[in-house]
């Protein structure tokens, strides 16, 4: 939310695309976001593709069948294929110059999708330590991260030095290969009123 709103305020065109949506625990910041930027849900953008199909989309589908995109798909773990293809089609529609991704699953499917769609810059963001610490970890994650980071248009950052170090060690990278961009805080969201005490 803070990243999208702040980039929009300095004059950049920003759109946000949700992979999973429709539940309050997933959409808790959507209303605030929609006041500043265009928000898409993956389930809503794909009907645009099927309704307004043109030569561009036809060419993309053909590339999935026989071209470079098909080569990428052969590298995608089976559980990710549907999300990768859907996101790639969405990127063809939206034509982003930068795709900024958050969290491991989104990093991996969005990274592949961005490469398939020819996005010039793909930024993957970890928000904690490497995923093998968590139940969401899948064995393919290490291989896919390493594969994606082999492309010059793909980079990885983290919101803490400890998190960056954890990913770098896990992936066998130099520490400075994982950039650190700390979380921003929208101070205007706080009233400044005292909650007690002397200050």
JSON list of C-alpha atoms in Angstrom, two decimals, residues 57-188:
[
{"chain": "A", "resi": 57, "resn": "UNK", "atom": "CA", "xyz": [-2.74, -11.82, -27.40]},
{"chain": "A", "resi": 58, "resn": "UNK", "atom": "CA", "xyz": [-2.91, -14.33, -30.24]},
{"chain": "A", "resi": 59, "resn": "UNK", "atom": "CA", "xyz": [0.83, -13.91, -30.75]},
{"chain": "A", "resi": 60, "resn": "UNK", "atom": "CA", "xyz": [1.42, -14.48, -27.07]},
{"chain": "A", "resi": 61, "resn": "UNK", "atom": "CA", "xyz": [-0.63, -17.66, -27.06]},
{"chain": "A", "resi": 62, "resn": "UNK", "atom": "CA", "xyz": [1.31, -18.86, -30.08]},
{"chain": "A", "resi": 63, "resn": "UNK", "atom": "CA", "xyz": [4.58, -18.15, -28.25]},
{"chain": "A", "resi": 64, "resn": "UNK", "atom": "CA", "xyz": [3.35, -20.27, -25.35]},
{"chain": "A", "resi": 65, "resn": "UNK", "atom": "CA", "xyz": [2.80, -23.12, -27.79]},
{"chain": "A", "resi": 66, "resn": "UNK", "atom": "CA", "xyz": [6.02, -22.98, -29.79]},
{"chain": "A", "resi": 67, "resn": "UNK", "atom": "CA", "xyz": [8.19, -20.05, -28.72]},
{"chain": "A", "resi": 68, "resn": "UNK", "atom": "CA", "xyz": [10.35, -18.82, -25.85]},
{"chain": "A", "resi": 69, "resn": "UNK", "atom": "CA", "xyz": [7.39, -18.80, -23.46]},
{"chain": "A", "resi": 70, "resn": "UNK", "atom": "CA", "xyz": [6.93, -22.50, -24.02]},
{"chain": "A", "resi": 71, "resn": "UNK", "atom": "CA", "xyz": [10.56, -23.02, -23.05]},
{"chain": "A", "resi": 72, "resn": "UNK", "atom": "CA", "xyz": [9.94, -21.13, -19.80]},
{"chain": "A", "resi": 73, "resn": "UNK", "atom": "CA", "xyz": [6.85, -23.19, -19.07]},
{"chain": "A", "resi": 74, "resn": "UNK", "atom": "CA", "xyz": [8.89, -26.37, -19.25]},
{"chain": "A", "resi": 75, "resn": "UNK", "atom": "CA", "xyz": [10.93, -25.02, -16.33]},
{"chain": "A", "resi": 76, "resn": "UNK", "atom": "CA", "xyz": [7.91, -24.07, -14.19]},
{"chain": "A", "resi": 77, "resn": "UNK", "atom": "CA", "xyz": [6.97, -26.52, -11.41]},
{"chain": "A", "resi": 78, "resn": "UNK", "atom": "CA", "xyz": [3.55, -28.03, -12.12]},
{"chain": "A", "resi": 79, "resn": "UNK", "atom": "CA", "xyz": [1.77, -26.41, -9.12]},
{"chain": "A", "resi": 80, "resn": "UNK", "atom": "CA", "xyz": [2.68, -22.96, -10.47]},
{"chain": "A", "resi": 81, "resn": "UNK", "atom": "CA", "xyz": [1.77, -23.32, -14.15]},
{"chain": "A", "resi": 82, "resn": "UNK", "atom": "CA", "xyz": [-1.82, -21.99, -14.01]},
{"chain": "A", "resi": 83, "resn": "UNK", "atom": "CA", "xyz": [-0.85, -18.88, -12.03]},
{"chain": "A", "resi": 84, "resn": "UNK", "atom": "CA", "xyz": [2.18, -18.25, -14.27]},
{"chain": "A", "resi": 85, "resn": "UNK", "atom": "CA", "xyz": [0.14, -18.37, -17.50]},
{"chain": "A", "resi": 86, "resn": "UNK", "atom": "CA", "xyz": [-2.65, -16.23, -16.02]},
{"chain": "A", "resi": 87, "resn": "UNK", "atom": "CA", "xyz": [-0.19, -13.62, -14.76]},
{"chain": "A", "resi": 88, "resn": "UNK", "atom": "CA", "xyz": [1.73, -13.59, -18.03]},
{"chain": "A", "resi": 89, "resn": "UNK", "atom": "CA", "xyz": [-1.48, -12.88, -19.95]},
{"chain": "A", "resi": 90, "resn": "UNK", "atom": "CA", "xyz": [-2.28, -10.13, -17.46]},
{"chain": "A", "resi": 91, "resn": "UNK", "atom": "CA", "xyz": [1.14, -8.55, -18.00]},
{"chain": "A", "resi": 92, "resn": "UNK", "atom": "CA", "xyz": [0.56, -8.66, -21.76]},
{"chain": "A", "resi": 93, "resn": "UNK", "atom": "CA", "xyz": [-2.66, -6.72, -21.17]},
{"chain": "A", "resi": 94, "resn": "UNK", "atom": "CA", "xyz": [-1.23, -4.21, -18.65]},
{"chain": "A", "resi": 95, "resn": "UNK", "atom": "CA", "xyz": [2.19, -3.74, -20.34]},
{"chain": "A", "resi": 96, "resn": "UNK", "atom": "CA", "xyz": [4.18, -2.88, -17.18]},
{"chain": "A", "resi": 97, "resn": "UNK", "atom": "CA", "xyz": [7.75, -1.61, -17.44]},
{"chain": "A", "resi": 98, "resn": "UNK", "atom": "CA", "xyz": [8.47, -2.81, -13.89]},
{"chain": "A", "resi": 99, "resn": "UNK", "atom": "CA", "xyz": [6.80, -5.64, -12.01]},
{"chain": "A", "resi": 100, "resn": "UNK", "atom": "CA", "xyz": [7.31, -5.46, -8.24]},
{"chain": "A", "resi": 101, "resn": "UNK", "atom": "CA", "xyz": [6.43, -8.69, -6.45]},
{"chain": "A", "resi": 102, "resn": "UNK", "atom": "CA", "xyz": [5.95, -9.51, -2.77]},
{"chain": "A", "resi": 103, "resn": "UNK", "atom": "CA", "xyz": [6.32, -12.84, -0.94]},
{"chain": "A", "resi": 104, "resn": "UNK", "atom": "CA", "xyz": [7.71, -16.15, -2.17]},
{"chain": "A", "resi": 105, "resn": "UNK", "atom": "CA", "xyz": [4.84, -17.66, -4.16]},
{"chain": "A", "resi": 106, "resn": "UNK", "atom": "CA", "xyz": [4.15, -14.35, -5.90]},
{"chain": "A", "resi": 107, "resn": "UNK", "atom": "CA", "xyz": [7.87, -13.83, -6.54]},
{"chain": "A", "resi": 108, "resn": "UNK", "atom": "CA", "xyz": [8.16, -17.17, -8.30]},
{"chain": "A", "resi": 109, "resn": "UNK", "atom": "CA", "xyz": [5.01, -17.11, -10.42]},
{"chain": "A", "resi": 110, "resn": "UNK", "atom": "CA", "xyz": [5.40, -13.39, -11.15]},
{"chain": "A", "resi": 111, "resn": "UNK", "atom": "CA", "xyz": [9.06, -13.81, -12.03]},
{"chain": "A", "resi": 112, "resn": "UNK", "atom": "CA", "xyz": [8.32, -16.48, -14.62]},
{"chain": "A", "resi": 113, "resn": "UNK", "atom": "CA", "xyz": [5.28, -14.58, -15.91]},
{"chain": "A", "resi": 114, "resn": "UNK", "atom": "CA", "xyz": [7.26, -11.36, -16.27]},
{"chain": "A", "resi": 115, "resn": "UNK", "atom": "CA", "xyz": [9.97, -13.10, -18.29]},
{"chain": "A", "resi": 116, "resn": "UNK", "atom": "CA", "xyz": [7.38, -14.76, -20.51]},
{"chain": "A", "resi": 117, "resn": "UNK", "atom": "CA", "xyz": [5.62, -11.44, -21.13]},
{"chain": "A", "resi": 118, "resn": "UNK", "atom": "CA", "xyz": [8.88, -9.56, -21.81]},
{"chain": "A", "resi": 119, "resn": "UNK", "atom": "CA", "xyz": [8.69, -7.21, -18.79]},
{"chain": "A", "resi": 120, "resn": "UNK", "atom": "CA", "xyz": [11.95, -5.17, -18.76]},
{"chain": "A", "resi": 121, "resn": "UNK", "atom": "CA", "xyz": [12.44, -5.12, -14.95]},
{"chain": "A", "resi": 122, "resn": "UNK", "atom": "CA", "xyz": [11.28, -7.66, -12.36]},
{"chain": "A", "resi": 123, "resn": "UNK", "atom": "CA", "xyz": [11.82, -7.00, -8.64]},
{"chain": "A", "resi": 124, "resn": "UNK", "atom": "CA", "xyz": [11.15, -9.85, -6.21]},
{"chain": "A", "resi": 125, "resn": "UNK", "atom": "CA", "xyz": [10.77, -8.94, -2.54]},
{"chain": "A", "resi": 126, "resn": "UNK", "atom": "CA", "xyz": [11.20, -11.18, 0.49]},
{"chain": "A", "resi": 127, "resn": "UNK", "atom": "CA", "xyz": [9.50, -9.91, 3.62]},
{"chain": "A", "resi": 128, "resn": "UNK", "atom": "CA", "xyz": [11.26, -12.07, 6.22]},
{"chain": "A", "resi": 129, "resn": "UNK", "atom": "CA", "xyz": [13.91, -14.79, 6.36]},
{"chain": "A", "resi": 130, "resn": "UNK", "atom": "CA", "xyz": [14.21, -17.51, 3.69]},
{"chain": "A", "resi": 131, "resn": "UNK", "atom": "CA", "xyz": [11.07, -19.62, 3.20]},
{"chain": "A", "resi": 132, "resn": "UNK", "atom": "CA", "xyz": [12.49, -22.92, 4.45]},
{"chain": "A", "resi": 133, "resn": "UNK", "atom": "CA", "xyz": [11.76, -21.59, 7.96]},
{"chain": "A", "resi": 134, "resn": "UNK", "atom": "CA", "xyz": [7.99, -21.67, 7.26]},
{"chain": "A", "resi": 135, "resn": "UNK", "atom": "CA", "xyz": [5.21, -24.15, 6.39]},
{"chain": "A", "resi": 136, "resn": "UNK", "atom": "CA", "xyz": [4.77, -22.41, 3.01]},
{"chain": "A", "resi": 137, "resn": "UNK", "atom": "CA", "xyz": [8.19, -23.70, 1.91]},
{"chain": "A", "resi": 138, "resn": "UNK", "atom": "CA", "xyz": [8.26, -25.97, -1.15]},
{"chain": "A", "resi": 139, "resn": "UNK", "atom": "CA", "xyz": [11.28, -27.93, -2.32]},
{"chain": "A", "resi": 140, "resn": "UNK", "atom": "CA", "xyz": [11.24, -26.28, -5.76]},
{"chain": "A", "resi": 141, "resn": "UNK", "atom": "CA", "xyz": [11.61, -22.75, -4.36]},
{"chain": "A", "resi": 142, "resn": "UNK", "atom": "CA", "xyz": [15.40, -22.82, -4.09]},
{"chain": "A", "resi": 143, "resn": "UNK", "atom": "CA", "xyz": [15.81, -24.04, -7.68]},
{"chain": "A", "resi": 144, "resn": "UNK", "atom": "CA", "xyz": [13.31, -21.55, -9.10]},
{"chain": "A", "resi": 145, "resn": "UNK", "atom": "CA", "xyz": [14.77, -18.55, -7.26]},
{"chain": "A", "resi": 146, "resn": "UNK", "atom": "CA", "xyz": [18.25, -19.49, -8.53]},
{"chain": "A", "resi": 147, "resn": "UNK", "atom": "CA", "xyz": [16.93, -19.89, -12.05]},
{"chain": "A", "resi": 148, "resn": "UNK", "atom": "CA", "xyz": [15.08, -16.55, -12.07]},
{"chain": "A", "resi": 149, "resn": "UNK", "atom": "CA", "xyz": [18.03, -14.66, -10.60]},
{"chain": "A", "resi": 150, "resn": "UNK", "atom": "CA", "xyz": [20.12, -15.85, -13.53]},
{"chain": "A", "resi": 151, "resn": "UNK", "atom": "CA", "xyz": [18.27, -13.35, -15.74]},
{"chain": "A", "resi": 152, "resn": "UNK", "atom": "CA", "xyz": [19.68, -9.79, -15.71]},
{"chain": "A", "resi": 153, "resn": "UNK", "atom": "CA", "xyz": [16.23, -8.21, -15.58]},
{"chain": "A", "resi": 154, "resn": "UNK", "atom": "CA", "xyz": [15.40, -9.99, -12.30]},
{"chain": "A", "resi": 155, "resn": "UNK", "atom": "CA", "xyz": [16.55, -8.83, -8.85]},
{"chain": "A", "resi": 156, "resn": "UNK", "atom": "CA", "xyz": [15.79, -9.68, -5.23]},
{"chain": "A", "resi": 157, "resn": "UNK", "atom": "CA", "xyz": [15.41, -7.43, -2.23]},
{"chain": "A", "resi": 158, "resn": "UNK", "atom": "CA", "xyz": [14.35, -7.78, 1.38]},
{"chain": "A", "resi": 159, "resn": "UNK", "atom": "CA", "xyz": [12.95, -5.47, 4.05]},
{"chain": "A", "resi": 160, "resn": "UNK", "atom": "CA", "xyz": [15.68, -6.20, 6.62]},
{"chain": "A", "resi": 161, "resn": "UNK", "atom": "CA", "xyz": [19.39, -6.90, 6.77]},
{"chain": "A", "resi": 162, "resn": "UNK", "atom": "CA", "xyz": [18.74, -10.19, 8.56]},
{"chain": "A", "resi": 163, "resn": "UNK", "atom": "CA", "xyz": [16.24, -11.26, 5.91]},
{"chain": "A", "resi": 164, "resn": "UNK", "atom": "CA", "xyz": [18.61, -10.31, 3.09]},
{"chain": "A", "resi": 165, "resn": "UNK", "atom": "CA", "xyz": [21.42, -12.27, 4.72]},
{"chain": "A", "resi": 166, "resn": "UNK", "atom": "CA", "xyz": [19.13, -15.30, 5.17]},
{"chain": "A", "resi": 167, "resn": "UNK", "atom": "CA", "xyz": [18.10, -15.34, 1.50]},
{"chain": "A", "resi": 168, "resn": "UNK", "atom": "CA", "xyz": [21.68, -14.78, 0.33]},
{"chain": "A", "resi": 169, "resn": "UNK", "atom": "CA", "xyz": [22.99, -17.68, 2.43]},
{"chain": "A", "resi": 170, "resn": "UNK", "atom": "CA", "xyz": [20.13, -19.96, 1.36]},
{"chain": "A", "resi": 171, "resn": "UNK", "atom": "CA", "xyz": [20.60, -19.18, -2.33]},
{"chain": "A", "resi": 172, "resn": "UNK", "atom": "CA", "xyz": [24.39, -19.13, -2.29]},
{"chain": "A", "resi": 173, "resn": "UNK", "atom": "CA", "xyz": [24.57, -15.44, -3.22]},
{"chain": "A", "resi": 174, "resn": "UNK", "atom": "CA", "xyz": [26.92, -12.70, -2.14]},
{"chain": "A", "resi": 175, "resn": "UNK", "atom": "CA", "xyz": [25.37, -10.65, 0.65]},
{"chain": "A", "resi": 176, "resn": "UNK", "atom": "CA", "xyz": [25.15, -7.49, -1.50]},
{"chain": "A", "resi": 177, "resn": "UNK", "atom": "CA", "xyz": [23.23, -9.36, -4.21]},
{"chain": "A", "resi": 178, "resn": "UNK", "atom": "CA", "xyz": [20.09, -9.04, -2.08]},
{"chain": "A", "resi": 179, "resn": "UNK", "atom": "CA", "xyz": [19.30, -5.36, -1.63]},
{"chain": "A", "resi": 180, "resn": "UNK", "atom": "CA", "xyz": [17.69, -4.01, 1.55]},
{"chain": "A", "resi": 181, "resn": "UNK", "atom": "CA", "xyz": [14.72, -1.64, 1.33]},
{"chain": "A", "resi": 182, "resn": "UNK", "atom": "CA", "xyz": [13.22, -1.11, 4.76]},
{"chain": "A", "resi": 183, "resn": "UNK", "atom": "CA", "xyz": [9.47, -0.91, 5.28]},
{"chain": "A", "resi": 184, "resn": "UNK", "atom": "CA", "xyz": [8.02, 2.58, 5.03]},
{"chain": "A", "resi": 185, "resn": "UNK", "atom": "CA", "xyz": [5.59, 4.01, 7.57]},
{"chain": "A", "resi": 186, "resn": "UNK", "atom": "CA", "xyz": [2.86, 6.45, 6.61]},
{"chain": "A", "resi": 187, "resn": "UNK", "atom": "CA", "xyz": [3.19, 8.81, 9.58]},
{"chain": "A", "resi": 188, "resn": "UNK", "atom": "CA", "xyz": [0.10, 10.72, 8.45]}
]
